[in-house]
XYZ file of C-alpha atoms in Angstrom:
787
model
C -157.007 123.257 178.684
C -156.638 119.518 179.195
C -159.343 118.164 181.438
C -158.967 115.435 184.024
C -161.419 113.258 182.181
C -159.273 113.415 179.066
C -156.181 111.917 180.641
C -157.309 108.337 180.248
C -157.802 108.722 176.527
C -154.530 110.505 175.779
C -151.279 108.631 175.799
C -148.368 111.027 176.440
C -147.431 110.733 172.809
C -145.025 112.573 170.574
C -146.477 114.588 167.690
C -145.517 113.801 164.058
C -146.526 115.862 160.989
C -147.869 114.042 157.931
C -148.737 115.727 154.626
C -151.774 114.346 152.815
C -153.813 115.424 149.820
C -156.962 116.806 151.403
C -156.304 120.163 152.996
C -158.017 123.131 154.537
C -158.523 126.642 153.373
C -156.485 129.306 155.100
C -157.326 132.990 155.203
C -154.395 134.078 157.309
C -151.053 132.874 158.563
C -152.298 132.062 162.034
C -155.701 130.477 161.525
C -157.632 128.233 159.187
C -161.238 128.117 158.054
C -163.634 125.620 156.619
C -162.469 123.612 153.609
C -164.031 124.536 150.304
C -163.197 121.875 147.731
C -160.641 119.129 147.530
C -157.918 120.016 145.009
C -155.024 117.767 145.896
C -156.750 114.424 145.937
C -155.773 112.862 149.233
C -157.858 110.684 151.471
C -160.991 112.333 152.822
C -161.829 109.607 155.330
C -165.189 108.140 156.320
C -168.178 109.703 154.582
C -169.987 112.083 156.926
C -168.160 111.050 160.065
C -166.189 114.280 160.564
C -169.308 116.452 160.408
C -171.163 114.003 162.669
C -168.529 114.404 165.382
C -168.332 118.180 165.053
C -172.070 118.891 164.900
C -173.624 116.150 167.001
C -171.000 115.021 169.510
C -169.650 118.041 171.400
C -168.315 115.761 174.129
C -166.053 114.065 171.556
C -164.502 117.369 170.437
C -162.171 118.354 173.276
C -160.295 121.701 173.215
C -156.611 121.144 173.984
C -153.450 123.176 174.360
C -150.521 121.566 172.569
C -147.984 123.102 174.954
C -149.752 121.420 177.855
C -149.939 118.129 175.977
C -146.206 118.353 175.364
C -145.536 119.011 179.049
C -147.677 116.033 180.027
C -145.712 113.882 177.628
C -142.388 114.872 179.164
C -143.654 114.358 182.714
C -145.550 111.140 182.129
C -144.118 107.910 183.437
C -145.558 106.069 180.434
C -143.114 107.701 178.044
C -141.166 104.795 176.608
C -137.717 104.263 175.213
C -139.258 104.552 171.741
C -140.248 108.145 172.394
C -137.937 110.979 171.371
C -139.674 113.778 173.211
C -143.043 115.349 172.433
C -143.520 114.583 168.749
C -146.361 115.581 166.468
C -147.074 113.562 163.345
C -148.555 115.902 160.767
C -150.591 114.940 157.735
C -148.838 117.436 155.513
C -151.301 117.367 152.646
C -154.058 118.297 155.075
C -151.970 121.312 156.086
C -151.407 122.722 152.610
C -154.429 125.006 152.680
C -153.473 126.045 156.184
C -149.975 126.957 155.011
C -150.755 128.575 151.667
C -152.130 131.866 152.973
C -150.684 134.028 150.177
C -153.312 136.331 148.717
C -152.449 135.435 145.125
C -152.908 131.770 144.259
C -154.070 131.670 140.652
C -150.905 132.948 138.925
C -148.754 129.902 139.734
C -147.734 130.456 143.334
C -146.073 133.105 145.490
C -143.226 130.827 146.464
C -140.943 133.223 148.350
C -143.834 134.390 150.499
C -144.926 130.790 151.022
C -141.469 129.841 152.263
C -141.677 132.580 154.889
C -145.043 131.224 156.054
C -143.654 127.697 156.405
C -140.629 128.943 158.322
C -142.778 130.897 160.786
C -145.126 127.942 161.280
C -142.311 125.530 162.028
C -140.590 127.960 164.383
C -143.689 128.215 166.585
C -143.590 124.489 167.295
C -139.818 124.328 167.624
C -139.856 127.130 170.195
C -142.084 124.990 172.434
C -139.895 121.902 172.144
C -142.412 119.983 170.022
C -140.727 117.856 167.399
C -142.448 117.733 164.035
C -142.409 114.798 161.644
C -144.064 115.333 158.262
C -145.530 112.732 155.911
C -146.597 113.273 152.310
C -148.544 110.996 149.983
C -146.127 109.128 147.748
C -148.474 106.770 145.914
C -152.109 106.360 144.962
C -153.119 102.809 145.796
C -155.045 101.085 143.018
C -157.900 100.186 145.345
C -158.492 103.942 145.722
C -158.069 104.814 142.047
C -161.803 105.012 141.446
C -162.252 107.638 144.141
C -159.133 109.495 142.938
C -160.575 109.727 139.409
C -163.942 110.916 140.700
C -162.289 113.776 142.575
C -160.164 114.751 139.624
C -163.272 115.187 137.456
C -164.919 117.250 140.168
C -161.903 119.543 140.409
C -161.787 119.948 136.615
C -165.258 121.467 136.863
C -163.995 123.976 139.420
C -161.013 124.879 137.235
C -163.344 125.605 134.317
C -165.203 128.068 136.534
C -161.909 129.722 137.516
C -160.932 130.369 133.904
C -164.398 131.604 132.974
C -164.192 134.088 135.835
C -160.728 135.308 134.827
C -161.724 135.774 131.192
C -164.905 137.582 132.106
C -163.574 139.802 134.893
C -159.798 139.882 134.384
C -159.186 139.112 138.037
C -158.686 136.256 140.470
C -161.947 134.682 141.687
C -162.938 134.666 145.331
C -162.006 132.058 147.901
C -165.066 129.985 147.025
C -163.079 128.820 143.983
C -159.711 128.669 145.730
C -157.308 125.964 144.601
C -153.755 125.216 145.544
C -150.969 126.154 143.108
C -149.739 123.271 140.965
C -147.010 121.187 142.533
C -147.513 122.628 146.022
C -147.355 119.261 147.781
C -144.224 118.172 145.924
C -142.275 121.341 146.582
C -143.519 121.710 150.166
C -141.813 118.473 151.156
C -138.508 119.808 149.820
C -139.142 123.167 151.490
C -139.639 121.564 154.895
C -136.469 119.527 154.480
C -134.593 122.730 153.711
C -135.910 124.085 157.019
C -134.318 121.176 158.879
C -137.496 119.163 159.416
C -137.993 115.399 159.261
C -140.047 114.622 156.176
C -141.210 111.271 154.838
C -142.882 110.330 151.580
C -145.174 107.319 151.825
C -144.796 104.080 149.895
C -148.312 103.004 150.929
C -151.475 104.868 151.810
C -150.216 107.919 153.693
C -152.901 107.743 156.399
C -151.801 104.211 157.228
C -148.130 105.181 157.470
C -148.978 108.178 159.654
C -151.016 106.083 162.049
C -148.354 103.347 162.096
C -145.553 105.801 162.844
C -147.545 107.507 165.581
C -148.375 104.186 167.244
C -144.879 102.746 166.931
C -143.170 105.847 168.350
C -145.809 106.607 170.992
C -146.367 110.069 169.555
C -148.260 112.889 171.203
C -150.797 112.972 168.423
C -151.648 113.127 164.736
C -152.339 116.574 163.283
C -154.600 116.277 160.274
C -158.141 116.609 158.994
C -159.296 113.146 158.089
C -161.856 111.099 160.002
C -159.881 107.934 159.207
C -157.658 108.929 162.143
C -160.551 108.369 164.586
C -160.806 104.797 163.232
C -157.144 103.780 163.568
C -156.053 102.460 166.956
C -153.166 104.888 167.135
C -152.319 108.284 168.634
C -154.915 110.999 169.402
C -156.378 112.751 166.376
C -155.884 116.547 166.448
C -157.575 118.965 164.056
C -155.460 121.152 161.790
C -158.640 122.932 160.725
C -159.192 124.098 164.298
C -155.525 124.884 164.953
C -154.738 128.390 166.212
C -151.019 128.754 165.717
C -150.631 131.801 168.005
C -151.942 129.967 171.041
C -151.184 126.425 169.843
C -154.705 125.340 170.683
C -156.862 122.977 168.679
C -159.518 120.285 169.041
C -158.823 116.669 169.914
C -161.322 114.095 168.683
C -161.491 111.647 171.576
C -161.790 108.097 170.281
C -162.966 106.584 173.579
C -165.715 109.145 173.996
C -166.719 108.636 170.373
C -167.038 104.890 170.964
C -169.244 105.500 174.019
C -171.527 107.820 172.034
C -172.137 105.314 169.215
C -171.978 102.199 171.420
C -169.063 100.415 169.724
C -165.664 99.089 170.735
C -162.485 100.338 169.059
C -162.029 97.078 167.152
C -165.492 97.516 165.583
C -164.736 100.951 164.110
C -163.121 99.688 160.868
C -166.308 97.829 159.879
C -168.387 100.916 160.672
C -166.093 103.015 158.444
C -166.425 100.622 155.513
C -170.222 100.369 155.752
C -170.557 104.151 155.838
C -168.200 104.434 152.862
C -164.566 105.454 152.566
C -161.836 105.590 149.929
C -161.670 101.788 149.644
C -165.362 100.934 149.857
C -167.446 103.314 147.775
C -170.605 104.602 149.434
C -172.922 103.073 146.836
C -171.391 99.607 147.189
C -172.834 99.155 150.709
C -176.087 101.024 150.083
C -178.183 97.858 150.435
C -176.697 97.139 153.865
C -177.459 100.667 155.055
C -181.000 100.540 153.640
C -181.752 97.351 155.559
C -180.192 98.777 158.719
C -182.283 101.957 158.466
C -185.472 99.971 157.944
C -184.754 97.909 161.038
C -183.796 100.976 163.048
C -186.967 102.867 162.168
C -189.105 99.853 162.912
C -187.621 99.629 166.399
C -187.558 103.416 166.876
C -190.833 104.718 165.418
C -190.271 108.326 166.484
C -191.647 110.884 163.991
C -188.353 112.792 163.883
C -185.305 110.681 163.095
C -182.940 113.652 163.100
C -180.602 114.798 160.340
C -180.041 112.104 157.678
C -176.309 111.790 158.377
C -176.871 111.597 162.134
C -179.425 108.878 161.656
C -177.142 107.049 159.239
C -174.166 106.945 161.617
C -176.289 105.834 164.576
C -178.161 103.278 162.479
C -175.066 101.634 161.051
C -173.394 101.703 164.484
C -176.360 99.838 165.939
C -176.204 97.335 163.101
C -172.479 96.708 163.604
C -172.996 96.243 167.344
C -175.695 93.642 166.694
C -173.283 91.508 164.663
C -170.898 90.880 167.545
C -171.667 88.036 169.920
C -168.688 88.908 172.103
C -165.846 91.403 172.224
C -163.285 88.752 171.277
C -165.158 87.567 168.220
C -162.976 87.927 165.134
C -163.957 90.304 162.383
C -163.362 87.616 159.769
C -166.089 85.458 161.349
C -168.455 88.448 161.430
C -168.044 88.970 157.695
C -168.909 85.344 157.013
C -172.170 85.809 158.878
C -173.240 88.876 156.927
C -175.586 88.573 153.958
C -172.991 89.549 151.365
C -171.916 88.387 147.944
C -168.386 87.028 147.711
C -167.048 90.159 145.928
C -168.609 92.464 148.518
C -167.222 90.336 151.343
C -163.738 90.570 149.889
C -164.160 94.317 149.398
C -165.149 94.765 153.044
C -162.218 92.653 154.113
C -159.798 94.828 152.160
C -161.376 97.931 153.612
C -161.116 96.679 157.183
C -157.554 95.494 156.643
C -156.585 98.990 155.534
C -157.127 100.147 159.137
C -155.214 97.329 160.844
C -151.808 98.575 161.954
C -148.762 96.295 162.367
C -149.288 93.987 165.310
C -153.035 93.671 164.815
C -154.080 90.112 164.015
C -157.869 90.209 163.780
C -157.473 89.697 160.043
C -154.657 88.829 157.704
C -153.617 92.091 156.011
C -153.373 90.334 152.673
C -152.493 92.630 149.789
C -152.288 95.583 152.192
C -149.274 94.178 153.928
C -147.006 96.610 155.756
C -144.053 95.261 153.817
C -143.352 96.846 150.421
C -144.862 95.124 147.423
C -142.763 93.441 144.783
C -140.967 95.810 142.473
C -142.603 96.063 139.060
C -139.326 96.694 137.206
C -136.838 94.606 139.178
C -135.689 92.721 136.059
C -134.436 95.993 134.566
C -132.664 97.481 137.593
C -130.089 96.208 140.059
C -131.035 95.530 143.718
C -128.625 98.261 144.844
C -130.334 100.822 142.638
C -133.785 99.746 143.814
C -132.709 100.059 147.430
C -131.314 103.551 146.844
C -134.431 104.501 144.919
C -136.728 103.547 147.804
C -134.543 105.249 150.410
C -134.469 108.516 148.473
C -138.204 108.379 147.884
C -138.997 107.859 151.566
C -136.597 110.644 152.553
C -138.219 112.987 149.971
C -134.929 113.349 148.105
C -136.251 111.920 144.861
C -139.163 112.477 142.527
C -140.938 110.307 139.911
C -138.279 107.583 139.993
C -139.820 105.395 142.719
C -143.305 105.067 141.174
C -141.736 104.208 137.827
C -139.412 101.492 139.117
C -141.567 100.027 141.891
C -145.103 100.492 140.623
C -144.778 101.115 136.902
C -147.380 103.837 137.415
C -147.104 107.631 137.400
C -149.922 110.051 138.128
C -150.397 113.795 138.192
C -153.355 115.629 139.670
C -155.196 118.663 138.305
C -153.387 121.683 136.900
C -154.777 125.146 136.157
C -155.410 124.644 132.436
C -158.072 126.261 130.296
C -160.017 123.574 128.477
C -161.339 126.167 126.022
C -157.844 127.246 124.942
C -156.787 124.485 122.540
C -153.774 126.456 121.332
C -151.767 125.795 124.502
C -151.248 122.091 124.983
C -151.858 120.611 128.452
C -148.807 120.063 130.620
C -149.320 116.291 130.534
C -148.700 116.332 126.776
C -146.036 119.037 126.779
C -143.810 117.073 129.126
C -144.617 113.602 127.831
C -141.430 113.379 125.682
C -139.403 114.367 128.744
C -141.026 111.617 130.804
C -140.475 109.070 128.045
C -136.744 109.769 128.091
C -136.702 109.569 131.877
C -138.350 106.141 131.593
C -135.826 105.132 128.930
C -132.909 106.141 131.129
C -134.309 104.396 134.204
C -135.140 101.147 132.413
C -132.016 101.022 130.253
C -133.964 101.271 127.014
C -131.504 101.873 124.173
C -133.817 101.090 121.268
C -132.267 97.654 120.638
C -134.939 95.688 122.513
C -138.700 95.609 122.291
C -139.543 94.071 125.664
C -139.208 97.240 127.738
C -142.582 97.648 129.459
C -144.831 100.664 129.081
C -145.511 102.905 132.051
C -149.122 103.458 133.058
C -149.797 107.179 133.296
C -152.770 108.736 135.060
C -152.401 112.393 134.083
C -155.276 114.812 134.422
C -155.911 117.197 131.543
C -158.941 118.466 129.614
C -160.369 115.798 127.358
C -158.886 112.861 129.273
C -161.752 110.913 130.834
C -159.358 108.820 132.971
C -161.244 105.627 132.181
C -157.942 103.801 131.870
C -154.249 104.717 132.106
C -152.306 105.924 129.108
C -149.667 103.311 128.254
C -146.499 105.325 127.627
C -143.430 103.621 126.182
C -139.864 104.586 127.120
C -137.789 106.424 124.524
C -133.993 105.968 124.227
C -131.745 108.762 125.470
C -129.117 109.358 122.793
C -125.798 109.851 124.566
C -122.239 109.750 123.219
C -120.833 106.300 123.889
C -124.242 104.707 124.319
C -126.690 104.519 127.198
C -124.970 104.272 130.614
C -126.181 101.924 133.305
C -128.167 103.378 136.165
C -125.576 101.955 138.582
C -122.865 104.031 136.915
C -124.951 107.206 136.917
C -126.023 106.820 140.537
C -122.955 105.363 142.198
C -120.013 106.091 139.884
C -117.262 108.547 140.787
C -114.856 110.743 138.891
C -115.097 113.730 136.579
C -116.189 111.585 133.624
C -119.231 110.378 135.554
C -119.979 113.913 136.708
C -119.958 115.009 133.082
C -122.123 112.039 132.093
C -124.748 112.933 134.664
C -125.028 116.494 133.438
C -125.104 115.372 129.802
C -127.882 112.892 130.581
C -129.935 115.557 132.307
C -129.538 118.060 129.479
C -130.247 115.456 126.806
C -133.568 114.543 128.441
C -134.531 118.200 127.966
C -133.050 118.610 124.455
C -130.588 121.154 125.817
C -127.221 119.460 125.276
C -125.611 122.671 124.044
C -126.084 124.326 127.424
C -123.377 122.193 128.973
C -120.936 125.036 128.307
C -122.980 127.334 130.569
C -122.527 125.182 133.644
C -120.336 127.046 136.077
C -120.788 130.405 134.317
C -124.319 131.203 135.510
C -126.252 130.279 138.623
C -127.548 126.737 138.490
C -131.092 127.929 139.133
C -130.858 130.130 136.018
C -129.497 127.219 134.023
C -132.618 125.325 135.087
C -134.795 128.249 133.965
C -133.092 128.309 130.564
C -133.443 124.548 130.097
C -137.102 124.548 131.054
C -138.105 127.527 128.915
C -136.166 126.133 125.944
C -137.896 122.784 126.318
C -141.306 124.486 126.447
C -140.500 126.486 123.311
C -139.487 123.336 121.443
C -142.651 121.491 122.469
C -145.292 124.213 122.198
C -145.460 125.984 118.807
C -147.901 128.540 120.226
C -145.267 129.982 122.566
C -144.190 133.375 121.214
C -141.234 135.717 121.626
C -143.234 137.717 124.153
C -143.888 134.583 126.235
C -140.180 133.781 126.287
C -139.337 137.338 127.311
C -141.814 137.075 130.179
C -140.393 133.731 131.357
C -136.751 134.786 131.194
C -137.151 138.327 132.525
C -139.012 137.188 135.631
C -136.422 134.451 136.224
C -133.580 136.973 135.984
C -135.296 139.701 138.046
C -136.592 137.422 140.791
C -133.323 137.300 142.732
C -133.291 141.099 142.929
C -136.628 141.340 144.738
C -137.575 140.771 148.358
C -140.647 138.739 149.344
C -142.291 141.985 150.388
C -141.750 143.587 146.967
C -143.174 140.512 145.280
C -146.152 140.449 147.599
C -147.174 144.022 146.789
C -146.974 143.864 143.016
C -150.194 145.348 141.671
C -151.687 144.048 138.434
C -154.228 145.958 136.336
C -155.866 142.677 135.319
C -155.040 139.002 134.859
C -154.423 137.160 131.615
C -155.921 133.669 131.593
C -153.225 132.613 129.120
C -150.496 133.762 131.515
C -152.191 131.794 134.295
C -151.865 128.616 132.233
C -148.280 129.417 131.231
C -147.387 129.954 134.880
C -148.815 126.583 135.897
C -147.071 124.978 132.923
C -143.728 126.328 134.135
C -144.174 125.081 137.708
C -145.207 121.621 136.484
C -142.106 121.701 134.328
C -139.933 122.222 137.395
C -141.230 118.945 138.814
C -140.206 117.218 135.580
C -136.748 118.755 135.924
C -136.656 117.171 139.383
C -137.496 113.805 137.844
C -134.823 114.166 135.170
C -132.281 115.236 137.790
C -133.033 112.251 140.020
C -132.907 109.783 137.129
C -129.561 111.203 135.981
C -127.883 110.816 139.361
C -128.304 114.400 140.637
C -125.971 116.437 138.409
C -127.671 119.535 139.875
C -128.602 120.094 143.505
C -132.355 119.698 143.938
C -132.322 123.035 145.748
C -131.597 124.809 142.460
C -134.794 123.392 140.944
C -137.140 124.761 143.598
C -139.686 127.354 142.415
C -138.739 129.930 145.057
C -135.414 130.275 143.228
C -136.900 130.845 139.770
C -140.602 131.700 139.809
C -143.137 134.051 141.327
C -146.675 134.051 139.982
C -147.408 137.768 140.334
C -144.026 138.753 138.947
C -144.508 136.480 135.943
C -147.997 137.847 135.312
C -146.569 141.371 135.475
C -143.765 140.588 133.028
C -146.226 138.859 130.711
C -148.492 141.919 130.561
C -145.506 144.171 129.911
C -143.977 141.934 127.244
C -147.265 141.621 125.353
C -147.921 145.349 125.521
C -144.678 146.155 123.684
C -142.610 147.329 126.633
C -138.959 148.060 125.881
C -136.566 145.408 127.064
C -134.794 147.849 129.375
C -138.045 148.467 131.219
C -138.864 144.751 131.245
C -135.578 144.201 133.103
C -136.260 146.961 135.675
C -133.625 149.240 134.084
C -130.905 147.115 135.654
C -127.853 146.733 133.400
C -126.647 143.465 134.903
C -130.119 141.933 134.629
C -130.431 143.107 131.026
C -127.056 141.640 130.018
C -127.883 138.327 131.611
C -131.336 138.275 130.050
C -129.950 138.952 126.555
C -127.325 136.270 127.003
C -129.885 133.658 128.037
C -132.280 134.634 125.260
C -129.513 134.373 122.689
C -128.615 130.871 123.862
C -132.249 129.818 123.744
C -132.706 131.178 120.223
C -129.542 129.507 119.014
C -130.591 126.112 120.347
C -134.082 126.453 118.917
C -132.789 127.433 115.476
C -130.604 124.338 115.380
C -133.727 122.240 115.894
C -135.817 124.063 113.327
C -137.849 126.139 115.752
C -138.130 129.850 114.936
C -139.802 132.083 117.495
C -142.372 134.545 116.227
C -143.523 137.803 117.794
C -147.248 137.514 118.553
C -148.444 140.211 120.966
C -151.816 139.392 122.468
C -154.584 141.448 124.029
C -154.270 141.108 127.764
C -157.674 142.003 129.158
C -161.080 140.475 128.411
C -162.648 143.873 127.793
C -160.274 146.818 128.088
C -163.115 149.293 127.802
C -164.302 148.173 131.219
C -160.895 148.485 132.836
C -159.459 151.646 134.313
C -156.026 150.698 133.003
C -155.490 149.449 129.478
C -152.512 147.433 128.271
C -151.065 150.556 126.756
C -151.667 152.570 129.914
C -150.041 149.888 132.017
C -146.981 149.884 129.776
C -146.685 153.674 129.842
C -147.273 153.924 133.571
C -144.740 151.213 134.249
C -142.175 152.852 131.987
C -142.767 156.167 133.746
C -142.167 154.574 137.151
C -138.989 152.982 135.906
C -137.409 155.925 134.129
C -138.898 158.823 136.048
C -137.581 157.968 139.472
C -141.051 158.464 140.964
C -142.693 156.790 143.931
C -144.889 154.430 141.945
C -142.586 151.437 142.319
C -142.954 151.521 146.064
C -146.647 150.871 145.623
C -146.391 148.163 143.033
C -143.163 146.488 144.014
C -142.553 146.122 140.296
C -139.462 148.344 139.958
C -136.440 147.551 142.053
C -135.012 150.401 144.101
C -133.774 153.810 143.009
C -132.010 154.592 139.771
C -128.316 153.806 139.861
C -127.205 154.088 136.238
C -125.302 157.008 134.763
C -126.437 158.803 131.620
C -125.984 157.026 128.311
C -126.664 153.497 129.631
C -130.016 153.181 127.890
C -128.400 153.966 124.538
C -125.895 151.164 125.087
C -128.723 148.818 126.035
C -130.593 149.676 122.855
C -127.450 148.959 120.844
C -127.221 145.546 122.505
C -130.842 144.967 121.556
C -130.157 145.840 117.914
C -127.165 143.515 117.912
C -129.294 140.710 119.282
C -131.973 141.235 116.660
C -129.280 140.898 113.943
C -128.048 137.684 115.536
C -125.106 139.296 117.315
C -124.072 138.908 120.930
C -126.009 141.264 123.142
C -124.434 140.377 126.458
C -120.883 139.267 127.061
C -119.768 136.483 129.340
C -117.826 138.927 131.482
C -121.045 139.768 133.304
C -121.580 136.282 134.659
C -120.084 134.776 137.742
C -120.088 131.153 138.807
C -122.489 130.380 141.595
C -121.227 127.762 143.997
C -123.614 124.928 144.782
C -122.231 121.949 146.705
C -121.497 118.868 144.688
C -124.206 116.310 145.441
C -121.723 113.483 145.730
C -118.369 114.855 146.839
C -119.495 117.788 148.967
C -117.494 120.243 146.875
C -118.042 122.101 143.662
C -118.232 120.278 140.375
C -115.031 120.179 138.406
C -116.251 120.815 134.906
C -112.865 121.012 133.226
C -113.350 117.565 131.718
C -116.851 118.155 130.375
C -116.848 117.383 126.655
C -118.787 119.412 124.118
C -121.791 117.407 123.090
C -123.591 117.051 119.802
C -127.153 118.243 119.803
C -128.408 114.689 119.454
C -131.336 113.563 117.362
C -133.494 116.187 115.760
C -136.724 117.413 117.174
C -138.727 115.946 114.307
C -137.536 112.445 115.123
C -139.588 112.429 118.305
C -142.577 110.174 118.644
C -146.040 111.602 118.126
C -148.296 112.508 121.023
C -151.252 110.301 121.847
C -153.884 112.936 122.498
C -157.424 112.865 123.785
C -159.985 113.690 121.079
C -160.432 117.382 121.936
C -156.741 118.193 121.339
C -155.307 118.223 117.841
C -151.875 116.860 117.088
C -149.203 119.509 117.750
C -147.497 120.749 114.595
C -143.778 120.472 114.119
C -141.687 123.383 115.380
C -141.406 126.354 113.116
C -144.763 125.737 111.423
């Protein structure tokens, strides 16, 4: 309930949703619990301040009902023309752990189930008339790179524990080691857009853009979990960690009450935040200031019990900050000059304080943290029209990877579930490096004739990379018939020739030019599956026939299963190798997004979303079956249409790989760490699964692994086996008559693509002509395909 005393500190604001990279752990759809460890890498705010408010300042933590706040907003006379109704700005990254409540998280993501959770969450707010606006982190500012790297190393340690647990126990670890599926933040922004929500991707520090938006639009509040929001002079800070979605109640951290408790004015909070330590000013850099402040505090307060260390620290530094001000109007810049600081430390504090100053604040010049976008790093290589479109699509979360390349010349990728002890499977950063190089070449117009094309700085996390400096990655030319097209033509051109050029560019980036003939004959999402799996096969020699069967069979079968069936799949054990392959696939989908954006959107982004092509538990199930020698008919749920499609896709993949010198080998692998300790062996799982499929029993209803009742007349299995024998001899196992075009809207014209003018393309340069990887010491150079 809103109290009378709270009214003065709450502007009748709208509420906007912003996605950030910190996040909270959720154990159910309707509630959240305490955060365990930071996986995503977003801003965590002021060191110790959140716990100080929650544990030591109960008067600051005010229970509120969001429905009542919304009603107050509508009724309040202070609602301005800038307001568009009760709006909540949500730090989306902080919500990720709240949203991802699926029981299985280690296999790569339960994306269909996750979509249902998001839809239900959004509907609760919409039903109350609260408008949601989401923000997601779009960049990592260089002044915060040091903290970003520190967190990435910490998370790598957690991932090592996850894989050790899986290999020892053959099961998912407990929530104490919970981490978000790879790519969750990226795909969540697209998911929310598909649900009709307003979503923004930041071009600066996300916290700053959230606070700026909330202040500018007089929003009801900011929903997040970052103590930086108590420092900004913006909208009220509401806790997503304390949110109860059923009742729409949470906790508001009252800034005015907080200031009264610590004895500071609002304009003094930024200096307090920097002296305590935040993402700009590292804690150790102001240690000497805090030490002196504590000594003075204890001298003046010689009580034997100074309280908890963090409590004492916050109160001590607050007292020190208060002592620096001679008057409320004294400028912060003058205060800094009076402090006993070296010039570098003074400049560091200034940058830190400026990071909290929203547009309109003039206590300090914002300097290099200006609210206007910085100069474009690659403007000499790209037209102004293209740059403008690039920024607009980035902000609207319609693009991926392109903006950081063209504006910043920097690309980063956070932690992925990768086993540092398994040196056979290359890390995703290295697997998809050739793809990124071609994306850079297409974006920067690099055709191989010039040497002045700049390298892109990559900060990619993978085992063995110490992240001491960025990897300088050079663009690679994209070999297209007729030469490299301009980005203006790809992005803004019209006509069937341009449509064909876009698709050819996309496929060439992935070494899948031959698949152009499949466009319009299979669903676009399946075309994406085929391209991605083919690319992985070409880049990773360790990928076997069984791995390919697992990838393709789960992609084909996914559309035939409901979210409930997927949710109740039961696995006898987990394979750590399948966990890494699942994460590799999902990371690959984000690279397909980047290639699609760079090529001018030949495919709808919707078709590249994981909920159309991947489910972690289903993939793990197919992997176990494929590696235990399951018959292909069983692998495809004894569904004739699925089997025909699967065989057709596998044939196309094999044909493309053979042309590039890559021959798949059958390499079945043991699936459990110690089968003697498991109640179900690989063989038992295969036989049990086959019995469920062919016997018409009730087992499938428990596992969700077999789809529905048997519908095929006698003799079908014999025909399927004949198809299999034909495929093994290089024949055609599945005919094109089984496939039907799937209509996706044309990204540019609003109608379907007219592919009648698409030319057949050559397969381009050979695989062996690619540049070599630049690997960290622990990873050996990958051998050429077929070796």
